[in-house]
Structure formats: C-alpha cells, structure tokens
XYZ file of C-alpha atoms in Angstrom:
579
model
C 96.474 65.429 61.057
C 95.587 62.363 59.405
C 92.698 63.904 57.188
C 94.852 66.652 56.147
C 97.445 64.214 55.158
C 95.303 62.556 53.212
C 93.321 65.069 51.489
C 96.672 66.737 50.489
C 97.845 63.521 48.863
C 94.140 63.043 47.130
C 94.955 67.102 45.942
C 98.366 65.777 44.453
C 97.473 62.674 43.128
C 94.713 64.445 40.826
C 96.551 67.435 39.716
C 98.787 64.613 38.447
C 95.924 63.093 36.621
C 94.698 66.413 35.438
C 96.551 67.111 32.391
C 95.932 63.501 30.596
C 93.169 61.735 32.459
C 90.218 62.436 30.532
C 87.471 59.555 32.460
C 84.789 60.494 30.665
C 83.819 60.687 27.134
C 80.322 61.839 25.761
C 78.663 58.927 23.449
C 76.940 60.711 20.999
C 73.028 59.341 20.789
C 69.731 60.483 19.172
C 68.306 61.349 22.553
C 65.763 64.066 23.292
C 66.872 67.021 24.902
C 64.363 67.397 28.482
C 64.757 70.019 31.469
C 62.550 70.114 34.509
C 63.544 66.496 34.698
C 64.010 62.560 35.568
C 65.361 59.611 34.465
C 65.866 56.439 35.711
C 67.512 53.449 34.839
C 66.560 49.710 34.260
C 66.974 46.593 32.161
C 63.150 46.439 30.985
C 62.949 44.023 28.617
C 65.180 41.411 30.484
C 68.020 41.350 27.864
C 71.077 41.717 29.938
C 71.721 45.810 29.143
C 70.357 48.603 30.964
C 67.732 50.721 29.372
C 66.281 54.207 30.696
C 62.879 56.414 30.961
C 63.134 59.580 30.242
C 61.048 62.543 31.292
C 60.429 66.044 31.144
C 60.140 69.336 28.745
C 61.190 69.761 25.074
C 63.012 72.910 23.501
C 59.754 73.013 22.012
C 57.664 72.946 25.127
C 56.125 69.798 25.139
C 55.807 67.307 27.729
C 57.807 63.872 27.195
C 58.051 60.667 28.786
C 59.466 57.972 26.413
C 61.368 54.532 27.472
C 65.410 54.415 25.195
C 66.280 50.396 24.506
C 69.761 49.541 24.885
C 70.768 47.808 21.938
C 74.520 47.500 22.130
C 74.950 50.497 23.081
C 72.895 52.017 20.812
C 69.571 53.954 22.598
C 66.536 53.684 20.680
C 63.272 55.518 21.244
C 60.634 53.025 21.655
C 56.540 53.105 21.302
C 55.868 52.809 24.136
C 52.900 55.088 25.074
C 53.626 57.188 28.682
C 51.929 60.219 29.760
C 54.474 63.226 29.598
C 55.530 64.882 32.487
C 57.473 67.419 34.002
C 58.978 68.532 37.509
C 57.654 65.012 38.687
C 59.670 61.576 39.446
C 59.992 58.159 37.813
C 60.940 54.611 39.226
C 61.302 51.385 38.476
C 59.881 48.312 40.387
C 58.251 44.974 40.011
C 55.411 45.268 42.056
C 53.465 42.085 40.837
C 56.524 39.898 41.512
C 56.543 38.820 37.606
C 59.879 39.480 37.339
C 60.005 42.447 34.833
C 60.292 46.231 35.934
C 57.276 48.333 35.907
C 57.096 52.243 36.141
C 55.868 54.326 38.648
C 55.578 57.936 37.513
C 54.234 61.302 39.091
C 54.172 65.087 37.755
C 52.890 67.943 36.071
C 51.109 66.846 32.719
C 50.682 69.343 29.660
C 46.564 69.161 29.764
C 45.243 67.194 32.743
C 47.268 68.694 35.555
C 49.761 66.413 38.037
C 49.570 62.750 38.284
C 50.641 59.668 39.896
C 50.287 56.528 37.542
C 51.973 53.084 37.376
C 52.895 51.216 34.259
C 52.786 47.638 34.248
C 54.668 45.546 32.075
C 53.612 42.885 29.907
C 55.883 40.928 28.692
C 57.448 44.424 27.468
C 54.413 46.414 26.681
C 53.197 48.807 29.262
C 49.991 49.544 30.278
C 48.454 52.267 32.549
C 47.723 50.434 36.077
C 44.930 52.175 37.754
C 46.451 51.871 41.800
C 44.497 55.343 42.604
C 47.760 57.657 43.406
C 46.762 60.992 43.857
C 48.504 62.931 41.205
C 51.598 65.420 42.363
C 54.365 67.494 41.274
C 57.165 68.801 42.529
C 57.468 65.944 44.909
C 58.851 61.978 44.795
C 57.170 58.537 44.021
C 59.097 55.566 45.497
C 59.186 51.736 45.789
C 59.188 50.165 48.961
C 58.648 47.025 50.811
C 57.556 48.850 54.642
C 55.571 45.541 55.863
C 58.133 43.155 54.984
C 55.495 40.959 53.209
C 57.245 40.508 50.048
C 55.886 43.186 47.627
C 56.721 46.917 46.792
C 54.715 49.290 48.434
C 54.503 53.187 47.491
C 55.063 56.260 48.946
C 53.757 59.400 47.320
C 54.667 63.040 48.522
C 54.357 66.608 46.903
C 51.243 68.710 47.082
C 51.364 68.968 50.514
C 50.643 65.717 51.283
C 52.729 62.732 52.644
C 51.051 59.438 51.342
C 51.853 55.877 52.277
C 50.007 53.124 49.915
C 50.424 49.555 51.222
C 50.317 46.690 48.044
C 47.911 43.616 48.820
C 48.104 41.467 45.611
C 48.245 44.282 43.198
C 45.461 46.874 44.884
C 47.031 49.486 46.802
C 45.034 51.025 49.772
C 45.993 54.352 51.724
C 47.459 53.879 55.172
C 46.974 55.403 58.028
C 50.607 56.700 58.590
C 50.525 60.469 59.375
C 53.977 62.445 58.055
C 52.759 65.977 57.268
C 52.368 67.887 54.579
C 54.822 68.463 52.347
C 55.857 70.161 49.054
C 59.202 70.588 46.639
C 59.973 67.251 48.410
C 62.008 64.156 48.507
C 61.764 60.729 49.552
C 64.268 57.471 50.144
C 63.742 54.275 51.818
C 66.311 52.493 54.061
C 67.000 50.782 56.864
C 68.769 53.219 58.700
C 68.775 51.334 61.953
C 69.679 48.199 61.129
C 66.519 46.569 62.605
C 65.165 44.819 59.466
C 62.621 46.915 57.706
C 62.498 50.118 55.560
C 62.733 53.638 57.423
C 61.544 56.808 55.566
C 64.003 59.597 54.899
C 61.802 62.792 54.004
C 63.072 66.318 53.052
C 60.672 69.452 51.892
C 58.505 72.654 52.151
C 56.075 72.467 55.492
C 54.389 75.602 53.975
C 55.402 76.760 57.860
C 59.719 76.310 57.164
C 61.498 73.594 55.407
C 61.861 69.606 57.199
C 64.374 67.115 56.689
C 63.799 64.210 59.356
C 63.954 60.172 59.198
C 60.583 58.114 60.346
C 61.896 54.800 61.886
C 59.570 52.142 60.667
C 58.728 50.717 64.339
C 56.629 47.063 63.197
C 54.534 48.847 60.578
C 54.469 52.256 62.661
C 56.426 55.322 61.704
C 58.324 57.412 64.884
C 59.792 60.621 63.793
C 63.571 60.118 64.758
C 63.943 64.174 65.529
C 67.657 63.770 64.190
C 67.726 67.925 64.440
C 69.156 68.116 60.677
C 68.445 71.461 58.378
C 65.241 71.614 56.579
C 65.759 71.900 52.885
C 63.514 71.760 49.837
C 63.562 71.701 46.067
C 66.631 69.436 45.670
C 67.609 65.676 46.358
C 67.268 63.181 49.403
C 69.198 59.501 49.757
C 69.846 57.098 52.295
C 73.231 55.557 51.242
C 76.683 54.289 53.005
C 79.893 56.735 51.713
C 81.467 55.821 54.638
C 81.706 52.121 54.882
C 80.658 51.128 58.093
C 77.435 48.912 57.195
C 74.861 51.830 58.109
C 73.204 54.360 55.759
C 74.161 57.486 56.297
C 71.689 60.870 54.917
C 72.655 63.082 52.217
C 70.279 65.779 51.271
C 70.542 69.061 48.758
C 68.423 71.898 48.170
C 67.071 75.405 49.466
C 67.625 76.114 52.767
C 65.663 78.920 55.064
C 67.661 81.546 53.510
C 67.109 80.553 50.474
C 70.910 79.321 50.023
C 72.035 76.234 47.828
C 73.122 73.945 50.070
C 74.872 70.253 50.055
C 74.678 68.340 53.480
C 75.876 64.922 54.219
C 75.197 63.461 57.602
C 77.024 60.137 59.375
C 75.088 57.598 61.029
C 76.644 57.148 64.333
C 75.024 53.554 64.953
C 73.521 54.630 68.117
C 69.989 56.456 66.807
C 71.671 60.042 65.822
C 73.889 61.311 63.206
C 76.338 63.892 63.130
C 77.276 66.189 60.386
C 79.927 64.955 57.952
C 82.291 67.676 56.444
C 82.347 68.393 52.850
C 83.431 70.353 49.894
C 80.597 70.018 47.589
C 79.029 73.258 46.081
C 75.774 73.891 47.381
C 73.372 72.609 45.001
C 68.979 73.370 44.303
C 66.444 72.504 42.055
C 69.113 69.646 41.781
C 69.832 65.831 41.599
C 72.516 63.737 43.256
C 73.010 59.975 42.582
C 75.679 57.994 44.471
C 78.079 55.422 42.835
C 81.652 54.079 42.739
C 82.566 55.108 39.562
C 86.825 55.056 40.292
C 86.209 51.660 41.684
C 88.102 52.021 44.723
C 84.889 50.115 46.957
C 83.565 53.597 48.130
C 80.570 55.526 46.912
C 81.539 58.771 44.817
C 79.006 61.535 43.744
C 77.839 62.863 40.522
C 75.470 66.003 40.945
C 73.655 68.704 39.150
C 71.963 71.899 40.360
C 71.650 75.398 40.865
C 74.407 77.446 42.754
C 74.300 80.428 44.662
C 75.593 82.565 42.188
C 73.283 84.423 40.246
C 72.232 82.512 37.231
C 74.636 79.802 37.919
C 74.593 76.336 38.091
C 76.828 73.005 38.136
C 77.127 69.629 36.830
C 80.046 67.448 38.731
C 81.842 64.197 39.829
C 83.490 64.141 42.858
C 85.373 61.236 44.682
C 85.711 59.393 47.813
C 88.415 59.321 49.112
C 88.297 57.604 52.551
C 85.420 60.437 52.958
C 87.121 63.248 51.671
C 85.063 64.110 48.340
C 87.054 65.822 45.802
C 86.420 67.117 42.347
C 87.088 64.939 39.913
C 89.104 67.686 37.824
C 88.827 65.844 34.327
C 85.069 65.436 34.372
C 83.896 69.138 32.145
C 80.495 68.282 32.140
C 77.477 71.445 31.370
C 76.054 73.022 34.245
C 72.461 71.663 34.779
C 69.051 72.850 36.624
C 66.260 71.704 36.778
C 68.030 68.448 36.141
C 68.718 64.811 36.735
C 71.531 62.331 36.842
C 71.700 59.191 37.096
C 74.932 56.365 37.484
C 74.845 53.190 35.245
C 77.353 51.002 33.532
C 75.134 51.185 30.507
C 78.052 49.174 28.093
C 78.692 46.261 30.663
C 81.622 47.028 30.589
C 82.453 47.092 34.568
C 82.397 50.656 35.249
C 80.184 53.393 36.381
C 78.417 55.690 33.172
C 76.095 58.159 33.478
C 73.352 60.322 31.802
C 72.657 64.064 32.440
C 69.308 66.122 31.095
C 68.201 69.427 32.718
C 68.484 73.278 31.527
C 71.376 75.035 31.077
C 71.732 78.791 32.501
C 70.284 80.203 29.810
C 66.874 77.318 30.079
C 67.720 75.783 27.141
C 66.830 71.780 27.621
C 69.662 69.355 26.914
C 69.965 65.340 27.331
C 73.638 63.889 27.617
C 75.446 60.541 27.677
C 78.799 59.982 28.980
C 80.973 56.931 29.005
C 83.467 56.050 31.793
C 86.648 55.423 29.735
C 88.178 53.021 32.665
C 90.148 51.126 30.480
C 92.623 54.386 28.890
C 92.870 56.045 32.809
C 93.973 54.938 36.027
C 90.534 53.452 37.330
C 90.510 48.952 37.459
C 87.636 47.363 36.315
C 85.042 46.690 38.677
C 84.881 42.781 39.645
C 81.681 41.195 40.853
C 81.397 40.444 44.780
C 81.284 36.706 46.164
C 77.848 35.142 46.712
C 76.734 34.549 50.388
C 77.027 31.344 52.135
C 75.877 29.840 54.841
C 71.882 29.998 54.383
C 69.839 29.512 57.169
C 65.740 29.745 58.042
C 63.711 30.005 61.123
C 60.150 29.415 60.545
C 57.922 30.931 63.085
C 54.430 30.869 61.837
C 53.071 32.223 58.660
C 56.712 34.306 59.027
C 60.494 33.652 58.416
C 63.658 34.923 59.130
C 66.206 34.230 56.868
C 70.407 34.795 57.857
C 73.216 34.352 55.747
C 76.913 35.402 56.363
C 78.596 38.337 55.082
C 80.557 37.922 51.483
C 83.338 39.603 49.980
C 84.613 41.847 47.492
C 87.996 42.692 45.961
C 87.019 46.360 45.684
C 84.232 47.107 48.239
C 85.200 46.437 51.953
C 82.562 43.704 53.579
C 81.177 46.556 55.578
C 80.238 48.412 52.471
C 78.518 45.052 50.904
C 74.524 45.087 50.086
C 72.451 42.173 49.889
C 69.522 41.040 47.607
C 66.828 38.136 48.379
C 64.839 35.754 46.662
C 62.025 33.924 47.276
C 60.082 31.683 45.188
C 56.931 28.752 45.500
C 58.963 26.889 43.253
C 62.412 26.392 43.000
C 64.881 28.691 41.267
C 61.530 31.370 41.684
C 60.906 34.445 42.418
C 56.916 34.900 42.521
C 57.234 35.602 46.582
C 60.173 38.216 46.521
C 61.325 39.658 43.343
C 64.986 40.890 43.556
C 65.228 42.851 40.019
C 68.290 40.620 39.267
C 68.635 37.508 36.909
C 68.540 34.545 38.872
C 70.829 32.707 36.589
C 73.899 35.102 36.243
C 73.094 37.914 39.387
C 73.097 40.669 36.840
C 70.862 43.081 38.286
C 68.271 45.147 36.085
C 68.039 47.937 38.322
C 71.349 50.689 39.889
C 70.154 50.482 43.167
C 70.918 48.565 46.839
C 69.909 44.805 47.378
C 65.988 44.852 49.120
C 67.689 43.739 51.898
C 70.083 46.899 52.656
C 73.004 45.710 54.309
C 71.525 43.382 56.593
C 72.623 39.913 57.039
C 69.223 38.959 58.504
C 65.595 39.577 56.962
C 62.095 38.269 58.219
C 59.586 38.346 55.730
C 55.752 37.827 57.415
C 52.297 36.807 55.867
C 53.586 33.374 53.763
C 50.665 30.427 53.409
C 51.509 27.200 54.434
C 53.480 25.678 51.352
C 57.195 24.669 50.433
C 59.453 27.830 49.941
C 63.052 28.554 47.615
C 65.319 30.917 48.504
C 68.817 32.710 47.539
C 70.484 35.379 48.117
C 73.215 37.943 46.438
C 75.826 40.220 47.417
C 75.957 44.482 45.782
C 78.539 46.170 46.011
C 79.136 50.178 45.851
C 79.151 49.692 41.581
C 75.375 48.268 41.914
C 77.793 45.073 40.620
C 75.434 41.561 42.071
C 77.180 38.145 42.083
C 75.127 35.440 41.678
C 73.200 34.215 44.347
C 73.755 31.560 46.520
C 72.960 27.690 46.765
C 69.677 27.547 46.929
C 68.191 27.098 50.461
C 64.316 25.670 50.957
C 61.870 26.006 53.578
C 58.164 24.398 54.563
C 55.572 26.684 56.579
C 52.779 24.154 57.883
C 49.150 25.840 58.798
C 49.296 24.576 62.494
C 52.891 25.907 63.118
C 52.678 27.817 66.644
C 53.906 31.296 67.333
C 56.108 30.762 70.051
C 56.955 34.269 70.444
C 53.835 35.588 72.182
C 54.458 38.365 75.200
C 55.585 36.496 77.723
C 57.450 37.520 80.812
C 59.913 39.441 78.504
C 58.080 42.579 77.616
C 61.020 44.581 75.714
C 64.324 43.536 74.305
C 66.627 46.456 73.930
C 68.417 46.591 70.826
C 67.234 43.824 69.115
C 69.345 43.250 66.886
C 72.157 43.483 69.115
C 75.888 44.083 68.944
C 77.668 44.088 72.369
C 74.850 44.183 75.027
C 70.692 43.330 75.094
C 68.417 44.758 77.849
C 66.145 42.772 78.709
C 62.870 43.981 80.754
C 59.778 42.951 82.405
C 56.633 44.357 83.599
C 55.994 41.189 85.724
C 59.031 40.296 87.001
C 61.646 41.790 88.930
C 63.927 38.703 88.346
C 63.820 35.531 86.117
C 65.758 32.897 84.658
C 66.882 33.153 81.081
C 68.585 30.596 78.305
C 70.379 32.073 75.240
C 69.718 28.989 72.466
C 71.142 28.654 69.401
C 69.631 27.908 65.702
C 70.616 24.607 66.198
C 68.648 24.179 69.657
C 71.802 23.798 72.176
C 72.255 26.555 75.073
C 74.639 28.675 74.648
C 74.144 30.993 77.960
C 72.248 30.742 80.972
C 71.608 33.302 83.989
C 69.390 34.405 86.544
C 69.129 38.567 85.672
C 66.836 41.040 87.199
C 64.552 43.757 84.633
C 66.677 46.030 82.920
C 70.118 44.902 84.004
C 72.293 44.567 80.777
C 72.981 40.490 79.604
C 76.856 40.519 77.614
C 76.264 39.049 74.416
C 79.116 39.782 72.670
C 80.406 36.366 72.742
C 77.731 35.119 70.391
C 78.404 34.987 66.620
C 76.246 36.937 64.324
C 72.983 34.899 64.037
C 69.075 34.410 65.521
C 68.804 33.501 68.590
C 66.173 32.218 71.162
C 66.005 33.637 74.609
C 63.642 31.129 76.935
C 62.686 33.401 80.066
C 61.376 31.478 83.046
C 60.229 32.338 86.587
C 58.366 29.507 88.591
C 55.842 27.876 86.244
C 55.839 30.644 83.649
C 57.802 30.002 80.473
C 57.862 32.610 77.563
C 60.456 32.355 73.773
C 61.396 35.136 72.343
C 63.431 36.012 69.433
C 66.976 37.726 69.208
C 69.267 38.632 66.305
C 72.976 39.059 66.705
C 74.900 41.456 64.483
C-alpha cells in the first residue's frame, strides 16, 4: 500500500509540474551530428569545466572521433588527431597516474577495420599509445583497477572475445582470466560485494543465446556469480546504487531471446543474489542508459535512449527516482535516438545534472544534442557538495595497506548512497601512486563517474616499495558532486616489514568484511582460542570457539581488525574488516 501511495503522489506531483516546468533547455552549439555512437565526458585539459569525446558516423558517412573544449560553455572542436570510429566505445582514465585523463577507444574504423587504441595525454596533446588491444566493435572498453595495485587496468570485449589486460608501469599484458566469448556486449566494473576490489558485470551475444552474469573478483580470480538474470545483447550494462542502501545494484538494456526491447533493473540483496526490481521504463536496444541525480533529491535518476518495440520506433527519456519508483519526467521532449548515446554532466558548473544526446533518429538521420538543466527557473535545489571524510587511518602489512576512513555526509544524498575517492602520493599532496581524476586542491572531479573506491569505507592497495606514503580521501555523491578530500594522512612501508597474516590455524573467514556475524574455520583444529584486537592494539573480545561455529561481532564499530587464533604453541594473525 505504501508504494502505491507513493507512486500516486509522484503521478500528481508531476502532472502539476507538467504544464510550466520546462527542466531542460537545448544550448545551441556547433557540434557534429554522429549516430552509431559514444561519448564520454571529462575535464581534459585540467581547467575546472568538463569537456567531451565524441564518436561515431556523419550525415555524410564518415567516421569521426574529435575531443569539444569547454570554454565557458562554449564547445569547441579541437585538433586533436583520433582515429574515427563507429559502433565502438570510448573512456576516460589516467592510466600513467600523471594526473590528466587519457582515452581509451575501440570500434569499427572507415579503412582499417575495428580497433582498440589508447590515447595518452601530454600535457594536452594526445598521442596513440601502442598497449596491443585487439581491435573490436560492437562491444565495450573499460578502466579498471582489478589487482588493487594502484593503476587502471583494461577490459576489452566484442568480437567474441572477453579480454582482461593487467597494467604494470604502462605495458599491459593479457591475463589469464577466462569469461567467454562474447559479442554486441557490455561491460562495468564494481564492487558488487562489498569485499574491496572490482567485480565484472558482463552482458552479450554467446553466439549459443544471450548472457548477462557478474564475475566476483575472488583475490585476482574471477567466479561466475550465476545470479540467473536474462541474457540480453546490443544495449547498455551498469553497476550503480538507485536504491540507496550502500551496494550496487545491476541495470542492463537490450535484445532479449525474442528479440524484444527490454529494460531490467535488478536489487542487490547484500547476501550474494539479487532480485528483480520493478519498473516502468520502455524497453530499450541498440541503446544507452547513464545514471545521475539530475532533480537533486540524493537518488540516482535515468536518462536513456534506444530502440522500442514498435516498428521503427525509438525513445529518448528522463525518468526519476522516486524512493525507487522511476517515473517519466513529463517536461523532458527530447528526439527519439538509436544507435545512440547519452551521457549526464553538469557541463556549466552550475550544480546540476546536463546532458548530451547523439544517435539516429527513426528515419537514420545522425544528430548531436546539448541540453541544459534549467534548475534554477523549476522546482529542482541546487546540488551542494558532500562533507570530506574524517577519521583516516592505515594498517601497514607488508609491501600492502589498508586504508579506513568513516562515512561523510551529504545534505542531498543519504550516507548510504555516498561514494568515495582515494589518493595516494610519494610525496605529499600527490597523486603519482593512485590517481583519483579529481583536483586535489578543490575535490572537483574531472570525470561523471563513482569514487575508485565504490562505496567502501575500507580499501587495501598491495605491491607499494618501501618508502614514505600521502594519502586523502573524498566523498561523491549521486550528482558525481566530490568535496574536497580530507586532512592528509601519511604512512612508511619499511623493506623488512613481516606479513603477519600467513595461513595459520584460521584457514577461512566467512564474510570478511563482516556485518553481524564472522565464521571462522579450520582445517587443523576442531577448537582454538581467539582475540578480536583493535587498530589501536587493545582486545576487544576473547573466546574459546570450535571450526565453523558463528563468533557475534556486531558489537564492534566499523573498522580493521586483528583476530590472533591460538591452540597450544601455535599462534596465527589474521585480518578482519568490520562494516
């Protein structure tokens, strides 16, 4: 009764706003018309706006990929020199930790068939990086850090083939991680589980049926999670959290065995599955979604694009969150788009959500539009910037080190809805060791996307030489807004530092992190001694427990711990973190 309620007064309160609420406004701009493509957004150049790279096919039927500078508000075609693309994907990340964006970029060229290619940027200019991507259409490129070692890795699928490239200092080198084979496919990284590194959500065409599964990043190794959600392909995949609870839930679009549009969003239950989370959306294909609060109410909304299930039709729309009932946004009259791409970004600085649309209309016809969110003449507030974390705190163990923090706030976005960023430098106020695509002085972050952190609290970062280390950290919120970061915390990592956490008599701990209860098992012992030890080295439980019998540790604030196991002579350490 309580959702009907609600999505009755959502109905009313925008067929209020319906006859003079007008939220966006197109900004007209000499910007190349593209369908069959992407865009992506990202402050380039460093100068406090957000530029954008645009890709794709002409009216005329050539192949484009060319980088707009924000001036103002004013889009500018630079000279840069890109390879033009279509039906591919584009991203920004600083994978040499210089702190400047460069460009990763896959598809379907005009003369030298598909490609995968990074751009590296120099101080501005890009240059063609030769990382050895096999070229793909029809498929995703994406940024990711999977070994927590401080530098973005890649993941390349399309072709039928499912490729994961680890990054050691600037060469990347094929893994042996074994996905499939996929085609018309997407990719995100998150941590759905909460566990502290980036899982792989993947969604395509087997060549068998059509796949949409997560792969749980298990210490470097990727475990199918068999979540039993629909296979789709040709349309849109993202790890994101419309719900507010501090997990990422799945949304994914596209084609599904019948060949029907569809639009599925899934919730993460916390426990390892997800259950299906129901909408209103339109069934969308060859199609883009980006999530984003563009109202400013602290949840995520939607802006999408696609093909419908009508014949010949397609869509372009914003809907709204509204405690996670999504509803049309009814004065958004935007053109219907395939083939398309949109993308969320508060392009004027002005503290709320714009957006750019390029694709084909019905009729094929390739169009590029800009709209600006007119916040200040409707009912949406301005979007203020979350607090910065407090509380810093390190463990070194090793060449590794696990870094906590406690949760901020946020006049908009509820604390369960909060992202965070890191950085780490060799120096202080650096960022040579982490890069977190934000200005260190003011937060503002150069890229519309989650902290590298997700929404964890806690984050262990392995493989650091002996040296001193600088660290800070900022809150996002659902707007992509970053505060600034923190007081800056410091660290040393010594070469003769000794891993204390070895196997021991503890051979599983069960969740780690952990909420309410920890297993804790052994395959020596049937019953041992354990201590529960703080960060600051005083024992905070103690108990004699037997192998698999379930230790309450929902007294403990949200932190790393130590658990010292002992039986007779034998003495083992072992890590826990408490969410």
């Amino acid at each position: 009764m309580k959702r009907i309620t609600i999505l009755i007064s959502a109905i009313f309160i925008l067929l209020i706003f319906e006859l003079d609420a007008q939220p966006f406004e197109q900004l007209v701009a000499p910007i190349q018309g593209v369908g069959r493509s992407v865009v992506a957004w990202g402050d380039y150049d460093n100068d406090g706006d957000l530029d954008f790279v645009l890709c794709g096919i002409t009216p005329s039927g050539t192949y484009l990929s060319k980088i707009y500078e924000n001036d103002n508000g004013t889009f500018n075609v630079t000279d840069a020199v890109l390879t033009g693309v279509k039906d591919g994907s584009v991203a920004w990340g600083d994978f040499d930790n210089d702190n400047d964006l460069d460009i990763l970029l896959t598809g379907e060229t005009e003369n030298d068939g598909d490609l995968a290619l990074i751009y590296r940027n120099d101080d501005g200019v890009f240059n063609e990086y030769d990382a050895g991507l096999p070229g793909v259409s029809y498929g995703d490129g994406v940024w990711g850090d999977y070994d927590n070692d401080g530098d973005l890795d890649i993941l390349i699928t399309g072709n039928w083939i499912v490729s994961l490239y680890e990054n050691i200092d600037g060469i990347f080198l094929l893994t042996q991680a074994d996905f499939g084979l996929l085609q018309n496919s997407r990719a995100a990284w998150g941590d759905f589980d909460n566990d502290g590194d980036l899982d792989i959500l993947l969604s395509g065409d087997t060549g068998g049926g059509y796949f949409a599964d997560i792969f749980l990043n298990q210490a470097g190794v990727f475990i199918q999670a068999n979540l039993g959600m629909t296979g789709l392909f040709s349309g849109s995949a993202d790890l994101v959290d419309f719900d507010n609870d501090g997990d990422l839930d799945i949304s994914i679009t596209g084609y599904d065995i019948y060949l029907d549009p569809r639009f599925l969003t899934y919730d993460n239950m916390g426990n390892g599955s997800v259950a299906v989370h129901d909408n209103i959306m339109e069934g969308i294909a060859t199609s883009s979604v980006d999530w984003g609060d563009y109202d400013n109410d602290g949840d995520l909304d939607i802006l999408m694009c696609g093909k419908t299930a009508a014949c010949g039709g397609s869509v372009s729309k914003v809907y709204s969150n509204n405690d996670g009932i999504f509803l049309m946004e009814p004065g958004a009259s935007l053109q219907g788009a395939i083939r398309s791409n949109a993308a969320w970004a508060d392009f004027d600085n002005d503290g709320d959500l714009d957006f750019i649309l390029s694709g084909m209309t019905a009729e094929e016809v390739p169009f590029t539009q800009l709209f600006l969110n007119m916040a200040g003449s409707n009912e949406f507030v301005v979007n203020t910037v979350p607090d910065a974390p407090e509380g810093l705190e390190t463990i070194v163990d090793g060449l590794s080190v696990t870094f906590s923090w406690e949760k901020a706030g946020d006049a908009q976005t509820p604390q369960d809805g909060l992202y965070y960023n890191l950085r780490l430098g060799s120096y202080s106020g650096g960022s040579d060791k982490i890069t977190p695509m934000a200005d260190e002085g003011s937060g503002y972050r150069i890229i519309q996307a989650i902290g590298n952190t997700n929404m964890n609290n806690t984050w262990t970062i392995s493989g650091l030489m002996p040296g001193t280390y600088y660290w800070s950290v900022q809150t996002i919120d659902q707007a992509y807004s970053g505060s600034e970061f923190s007081e800056e915390g410091t660290f040393l990592v010594i070469a003769t530092a000794v891993n204390e956490f070895e196997a021991g008599i503890i051979s599983n701990i069960f969740p780690n992190p952990a909420s309410d209860k920890v297993f804790l098992y052994s395959k020596t012992q049937e019953k041992f001694e354990i201590s529960i030890i703080n960060a600051s080295g005083q024992e905070v439980y103690h108990a004699l427990v037997s192998s698999g019998d379930p230790v309450d540790v929902s007294f403990l604030k949200k932190g790393i711990y130590f658990i010292k196991a002992g039986a007779g002579a034998k003495v083992s350490v072992h890590r826990l973190v408490k969410r």
